[in-house]
């Protein structure tokens, strides 16, 4: 089975290795993101004598002609950032499939692993689906769910997703070899679905007027390798990588954002309904008990 691989970053590395190791598959070419900073796929391509090239617009005539010249059976997208249009979708017998780290039709869009933690979900999903002209709206081929526990954060979900995305994408490709590929229309699960907006600069700022649980979920959703939750002590930026949530903690009297106490590992900070402990704190200014941490 001849595969064209549109991919980038750590998401695509394990999947490449699984596909390349199976002699039933042949990766004909690799197209990374046009602005890629990932050299790993280029090294893989060189080691296996696979053509590797960038396309500024995968949908233009020159790109389509180049892709068509490889006579692929299927095109695969893994962490690629261009929208595929009708002509390229119809270029191969089996179309294009994409691996999405979200439980479709919910959690379409961007930064899904951040959003599932912010929303206090107890599981996240990974879906392999056909690509259509919408955004994450194509028919589902395979979908699996994975539990989220109290010790999980963005880092742990990311590490698991790198492996599990590779596994489920490989399993989906095996279905094409076997000739029995399911198609589940997303509208049969929910007529509308749900989209997540892209997170950007400024979205890492803590709102201390939220509850302890909301703030804890927020902090763990943007921990390293994310931007880290950010607050301010006077005019000094304070970065927080970890927090601890205390269920049924009493509601201290005080202003939200106020540093209530120093602990062995960090500080207790007043929230809307109680307090949380913050630690792995980075600041150029020493934090002082009694002072308030601010949004800006």
CSV table of C-alpha atoms in Angstrom, one decimal:
chain,number,residue,atom,x,y,z
A,1,UNK,CA,0.0,0.0,0.0
A,2,UNK,CA,1.6,3.2,-1.2
A,3,UNK,CA,1.3,6.1,1.3
A,4,UNK,CA,1.9,9.9,0.9
A,5,UNK,CA,2.8,11.2,4.4
A,6,UNK,CA,1.9,14.8,5.3
A,7,UNK,CA,3.3,15.2,8.8
A,8,UNK,CA,5.3,17.2,11.3
A,9,UNK,CA,6.7,17.2,14.8
A,10,UNK,CA,6.8,14.6,17.6
A,11,UNK,CA,3.2,13.5,16.7
A,12,UNK,CA,4.5,12.0,13.4
A,13,UNK,CA,7.7,10.3,14.5
A,14,UNK,CA,6.3,7.1,16.2
A,15,UNK,CA,3.7,6.7,13.5
A,16,UNK,CA,6.4,6.9,10.8
A,17,UNK,CA,8.4,4.2,12.5
A,18,UNK,CA,5.4,1.8,12.9
A,19,UNK,CA,4.3,2.3,9.3
A,20,UNK,CA,7.8,2.0,7.9
A,21,UNK,CA,8.5,-1.2,9.8
A,22,UNK,CA,5.6,-3.0,8.1
A,23,UNK,CA,6.5,-4.3,4.7
A,24,UNK,CA,2.9,-4.1,3.6
A,25,UNK,CA,3.3,-0.3,3.5
A,26,UNK,CA,5.5,1.9,1.5
A,27,UNK,CA,5.9,5.6,2.3
A,28,UNK,CA,6.3,7.2,-1.1
A,29,UNK,CA,7.1,10.8,0.1
A,30,UNK,CA,7.0,13.0,3.2
A,31,UNK,CA,5.7,16.6,3.1
A,32,UNK,CA,6.3,18.5,6.4
A,33,UNK,CA,4.8,21.8,7.4
A,34,UNK,CA,6.1,24.5,5.2
A,35,UNK,CA,7.6,26.4,8.2
A,36,UNK,CA,8.7,23.2,10.0
A,37,UNK,CA,11.4,23.3,12.7
A,38,UNK,CA,11.4,19.5,12.9
A,39,UNK,CA,14.5,17.8,11.4
A,40,UNK,CA,13.7,14.3,12.5
A,41,UNK,CA,11.4,13.5,9.6
A,42,UNK,CA,14.0,14.7,7.2
A,43,UNK,CA,16.5,12.4,8.8
A,44,UNK,CA,14.1,9.5,8.6
A,45,UNK,CA,13.5,10.3,4.9
A,46,UNK,CA,17.2,10.4,4.2
A,47,UNK,CA,17.9,7.1,6.0
A,48,UNK,CA,15.1,5.3,4.1
A,49,UNK,CA,15.6,7.0,0.7
A,50,UNK,CA,12.2,8.6,0.8
A,51,UNK,CA,11.6,11.8,-1.1
A,52,UNK,CA,11.1,14.7,1.3
A,53,UNK,CA,9.9,18.1,0.1
A,54,UNK,CA,7.9,21.1,1.2
A,55,UNK,CA,4.8,22.5,-0.5
A,56,UNK,CA,3.7,26.0,0.2
A,57,UNK,CA,0.2,25.3,-1.0
A,58,UNK,CA,-0.8,21.6,-1.2
A,59,UNK,CA,-3.9,22.5,-3.3
A,60,UNK,CA,-2.3,24.4,-6.2
A,61,UNK,CA,-1.8,22.8,-9.6
A,62,UNK,CA,1.9,22.2,-9.4
A,63,UNK,CA,1.6,20.5,-6.0
A,64,UNK,CA,-1.3,18.3,-7.2
A,65,UNK,CA,0.8,17.2,-10.2
A,66,UNK,CA,3.8,16.4,-8.0
A,67,UNK,CA,1.7,14.4,-5.6
A,68,UNK,CA,-0.2,12.5,-8.3
A,69,UNK,CA,3.1,11.4,-9.9
A,70,UNK,CA,3.7,9.1,-6.9
A,71,UNK,CA,0.5,7.1,-7.7
A,72,UNK,CA,-0.3,6.7,-3.9
A,73,UNK,CA,-3.2,4.5,-2.7
A,74,UNK,CA,-3.8,6.9,0.2
A,75,UNK,CA,-2.6,10.1,1.8
A,76,UNK,CA,-2.1,10.4,5.5
A,77,UNK,CA,-2.1,13.5,7.6
A,78,UNK,CA,-0.5,13.6,11.1
A,79,UNK,CA,-0.1,17.1,12.7
A,80,UNK,CA,-0.1,18.8,9.3
A,81,UNK,CA,-1.4,22.4,9.2
A,82,UNK,CA,-2.8,23.0,5.7
A,83,UNK,CA,-6.5,22.5,4.7
A,84,UNK,CA,-7.0,19.9,2.1
A,85,UNK,CA,-9.4,20.9,-0.7
A,86,UNK,CA,-11.6,18.7,-3.0
A,87,UNK,CA,-9.0,18.1,-5.7
A,88,UNK,CA,-6.3,16.7,-3.4
A,89,UNK,CA,-8.9,14.7,-1.4
A,90,UNK,CA,-10.0,12.9,-4.6
A,91,UNK,CA,-6.4,12.4,-5.9
A,92,UNK,CA,-6.0,8.8,-4.5
A,93,UNK,CA,-8.3,5.8,-4.5
A,94,UNK,CA,-8.7,5.9,-0.7
A,95,UNK,CA,-8.7,9.7,-0.2
A,96,UNK,CA,-6.9,11.3,2.8
A,97,UNK,CA,-7.1,10.2,6.4
A,98,UNK,CA,-6.1,12.2,9.5
A,99,UNK,CA,-5.3,11.4,13.1
A,100,UNK,CA,-6.8,13.9,15.5
A,101,UNK,CA,-6.1,14.0,19.2
A,102,UNK,CA,-9.7,14.6,20.1
A,103,UNK,CA,-12.9,12.7,20.5
A,104,UNK,CA,-14.9,13.7,17.4
A,105,UNK,CA,-17.4,15.2,16.8
A,106,UNK,CA,-16.6,16.9,20.1
A,107,UNK,CA,-13.2,18.5,20.6
A,108,UNK,CA,-12.7,19.5,17.0
A,109,UNK,CA,-10.1,22.2,16.3
A,110,UNK,CA,-6.9,23.2,18.1
A,111,UNK,CA,-5.1,22.6,21.4
A,112,UNK,CA,-7.4,19.8,22.4
A,113,UNK,CA,-5.2,18.4,25.2
A,114,UNK,CA,-5.2,21.8,26.9
A,115,UNK,CA,-8.9,22.2,26.6
A,116,UNK,CA,-9.8,18.7,28.0
A,117,UNK,CA,-7.9,19.5,31.2
A,118,UNK,CA,-9.4,23.0,31.5
A,119,UNK,CA,-12.8,21.4,31.1
A,120,UNK,CA,-12.1,18.9,33.9
A,121,UNK,CA,-12.7,15.9,31.6
A,122,UNK,CA,-12.0,12.4,32.9
A,123,UNK,CA,-11.0,11.1,29.5
A,124,UNK,CA,-9.7,12.3,26.2
A,125,UNK,CA,-10.1,10.7,22.7
A,126,UNK,CA,-8.0,10.1,19.6
A,127,UNK,CA,-9.8,9.7,16.3
A,128,UNK,CA,-8.7,8.6,12.8
A,129,UNK,CA,-11.1,10.0,10.2
A,130,UNK,CA,-11.5,10.6,6.6
A,131,UNK,CA,-10.6,14.2,5.5
A,132,UNK,CA,-13.4,16.2,3.9
A,133,UNK,CA,-13.6,19.9,3.1
A,134,UNK,CA,-14.6,20.8,6.6
A,135,UNK,CA,-12.5,21.0,9.7
A,136,UNK,CA,-12.3,17.6,11.5
A,137,UNK,CA,-15.8,16.7,10.1
A,138,UNK,CA,-15.0,13.7,8.0
A,139,UNK,CA,-16.4,10.2,8.7
A,140,UNK,CA,-14.8,8.4,11.6
A,141,UNK,CA,-12.8,5.2,10.9
A,142,UNK,CA,-11.5,4.5,14.4
A,143,UNK,CA,-11.8,6.2,17.8
A,144,UNK,CA,-10.4,5.3,21.2
A,145,UNK,CA,-10.7,6.9,24.6
A,146,UNK,CA,-8.1,7.2,27.4
A,147,UNK,CA,-8.6,8.0,31.0
A,148,UNK,CA,-7.4,11.2,32.7
A,149,UNK,CA,-6.5,10.9,36.3
A,150,UNK,CA,-5.6,13.5,39.0
A,151,UNK,CA,-1.9,13.2,38.4
A,152,UNK,CA,-2.2,13.9,34.7
A,153,UNK,CA,-1.3,17.2,33.2
A,154,UNK,CA,-0.5,18.5,29.7
A,155,UNK,CA,2.9,16.9,29.7
A,156,UNK,CA,1.6,13.4,30.5
A,157,UNK,CA,-1.3,13.6,28.1
A,158,UNK,CA,1.1,14.7,25.4
A,159,UNK,CA,3.5,11.8,26.0
A,160,UNK,CA,0.7,9.3,25.9
A,161,UNK,CA,-0.8,10.9,22.8
A,162,UNK,CA,2.4,10.6,20.8
A,163,UNK,CA,2.4,6.9,21.3
A,164,UNK,CA,-1.4,6.3,21.0
A,165,UNK,CA,-1.8,8.4,17.9
A,166,UNK,CA,0.8,6.2,16.2
A,167,UNK,CA,-1.0,3.0,17.4
A,168,UNK,CA,-4.4,4.0,16.2
A,169,UNK,CA,-3.2,5.4,12.9
A,170,UNK,CA,-1.4,2.2,12.2
A,171,UNK,CA,-4.5,0.2,13.2
A,172,UNK,CA,-6.6,2.2,10.8
A,173,UNK,CA,-4.2,1.6,7.9
A,174,UNK,CA,-4.4,-2.1,8.6
A,175,UNK,CA,-8.1,-1.9,8.0
A,176,UNK,CA,-7.4,-0.6,4.5
A,177,UNK,CA,-5.1,-3.6,3.9
A,178,UNK,CA,-7.9,-6.0,5.1
A,179,UNK,CA,-10.5,-4.2,3.0
A,180,UNK,CA,-13.0,-3.6,5.7
A,181,UNK,CA,-12.9,0.1,6.6
A,182,UNK,CA,-15.9,1.5,8.7
A,183,UNK,CA,-17.3,4.9,8.0
A,184,UNK,CA,-19.2,6.6,10.9
A,185,UNK,CA,-20.9,9.8,9.9
A,186,UNK,CA,-20.2,12.3,12.8
A,187,UNK,CA,-23.8,13.7,12.6
A,188,UNK,CA,-25.1,10.3,13.8
A,189,UNK,CA,-23.2,10.9,17.1
A,190,UNK,CA,-24.2,14.6,17.4
A,191,UNK,CA,-25.7,16.9,14.8
A,192,UNK,CA,-23.5,19.9,15.7
A,193,UNK,CA,-20.4,18.7,17.5
A,194,UNK,CA,-18.1,21.1,19.2
A,195,UNK,CA,-15.1,23.2,18.2
A,196,UNK,CA,-12.1,24.4,20.4
A,197,UNK,CA,-10.5,27.7,19.6
A,198,UNK,CA,-6.8,28.0,19.1
A,199,UNK,CA,-4.9,29.2,22.2
A,200,UNK,CA,-2.4,32.0,21.9
A,201,UNK,CA,-0.4,34.6,23.7
A,202,UNK,CA,-2.2,35.9,26.8
A,203,UNK,CA,-4.3,32.8,27.2
A,204,UNK,CA,-1.8,31.6,29.9
A,205,UNK,CA,-2.9,34.3,32.4
A,206,UNK,CA,-4.5,33.0,35.6
A,207,UNK,CA,-7.9,34.4,36.6
A,208,UNK,CA,-7.8,34.2,40.4
A,209,UNK,CA,-11.5,34.9,40.5
A,210,UNK,CA,-12.1,31.3,39.5
A,211,UNK,CA,-12.6,28.4,41.8
A,212,UNK,CA,-9.7,26.3,43.1
A,213,UNK,CA,-10.6,23.4,40.9
A,214,UNK,CA,-10.8,25.7,37.8
A,215,UNK,CA,-7.4,27.3,38.5
A,216,UNK,CA,-5.8,23.9,39.3
A,217,UNK,CA,-7.1,22.5,36.0
A,218,UNK,CA,-5.9,25.6,34.2
A,219,UNK,CA,-2.4,25.4,35.7
A,220,UNK,CA,-2.0,21.7,34.7
A,221,UNK,CA,-3.3,22.4,31.2
A,222,UNK,CA,-0.5,24.8,30.3
A,223,UNK,CA,2.4,23.3,32.3
A,224,UNK,CA,5.8,22.5,30.6
A,225,UNK,CA,6.2,22.1,27.7
A,226,UNK,CA,3.4,24.6,27.4
A,227,UNK,CA,3.8,28.3,28.2
A,228,UNK,CA,3.2,27.9,32.0
A,229,UNK,CA,0.4,29.6,33.9
A,230,UNK,CA,1.3,33.2,34.5
A,231,UNK,CA,0.4,35.8,37.1
A,232,UNK,CA,2.1,38.9,38.4
A,233,UNK,CA,3.5,40.1,41.8
A,234,UNK,CA,3.3,43.8,41.4
A,235,UNK,CA,5.0,44.3,38.0
A,236,UNK,CA,7.0,41.1,38.1
A,237,UNK,CA,5.9,38.1,36.0
A,238,UNK,CA,5.4,34.9,38.0
A,239,UNK,CA,5.4,31.5,36.2
A,240,UNK,CA,3.7,28.5,37.8
A,241,UNK,CA,4.3,25.0,36.5
A,242,UNK,CA,2.5,22.9,39.1
A,243,UNK,CA,-0.4,23.1,41.6
A,244,UNK,CA,-2.2,21.0,44.1
A,245,UNK,CA,-5.9,20.9,44.6
A,246,UNK,CA,-7.4,20.3,48.0
A,247,UNK,CA,-10.9,18.9,47.8
A,248,UNK,CA,-13.2,20.4,50.5
A,249,UNK,CA,-10.6,22.9,51.6
A,250,UNK,CA,-12.0,25.6,53.9
A,251,UNK,CA,-12.7,29.1,52.4
A,252,UNK,CA,-10.1,31.4,54.0
A,253,UNK,CA,-11.1,35.0,54.5
A,254,UNK,CA,-9.1,37.2,52.2
A,255,UNK,CA,-8.7,38.7,48.7
A,256,UNK,CA,-8.6,36.4,45.7
A,257,UNK,CA,-5.0,35.9,44.6
A,258,UNK,CA,-3.6,36.6,48.1
A,259,UNK,CA,-0.6,34.5,49.2
A,260,UNK,CA,-1.9,33.0,52.5
A,261,UNK,CA,1.1,30.9,53.6
A,262,UNK,CA,4.4,29.5,52.5
A,263,UNK,CA,4.6,25.7,52.3
A,264,UNK,CA,7.5,23.2,52.1
A,265,UNK,CA,7.2,23.3,48.3
A,266,UNK,CA,5.5,26.6,47.4
A,267,UNK,CA,2.7,28.8,48.5
A,268,UNK,CA,-1.0,28.6,49.4
A,269,UNK,CA,-3.0,31.2,47.4
A,270,UNK,CA,-6.6,32.3,48.0
A,271,UNK,CA,-9.1,31.5,45.2
A,272,UNK,CA,-12.8,32.3,44.7
A,273,UNK,CA,-14.0,29.4,46.9
A,274,UNK,CA,-10.9,28.2,48.9
A,275,UNK,CA,-7.2,28.0,48.1
A,276,UNK,CA,-4.7,26.0,46.1
A,277,UNK,CA,-1.0,25.2,46.6
A,278,UNK,CA,1.3,26.5,43.8
A,279,UNK,CA,4.9,25.2,43.4
A,280,UNK,CA,7.7,25.0,40.8
A,281,UNK,CA,7.3,28.8,40.8
A,282,UNK,CA,9.6,31.0,38.7
A,283,UNK,CA,9.9,34.7,39.6
A,284,UNK,CA,12.6,37.3,39.7
A,285,UNK,CA,10.9,38.7,42.8
A,286,UNK,CA,10.6,36.9,46.1
A,287,UNK,CA,6.9,36.1,46.8
A,288,UNK,CA,5.7,37.6,50.2
A,289,UNK,CA,2.9,36.2,52.3
A,290,UNK,CA,0.0,38.6,52.4
A,291,UNK,CA,0.7,40.1,49.0
A,292,UNK,CA,-1.8,39.5,46.1
A,293,UNK,CA,-1.0,37.9,42.8
A,294,UNK,CA,-2.7,39.8,40.0
A,295,UNK,CA,-3.9,39.2,36.5
A,296,UNK,CA,-1.6,42.0,35.3
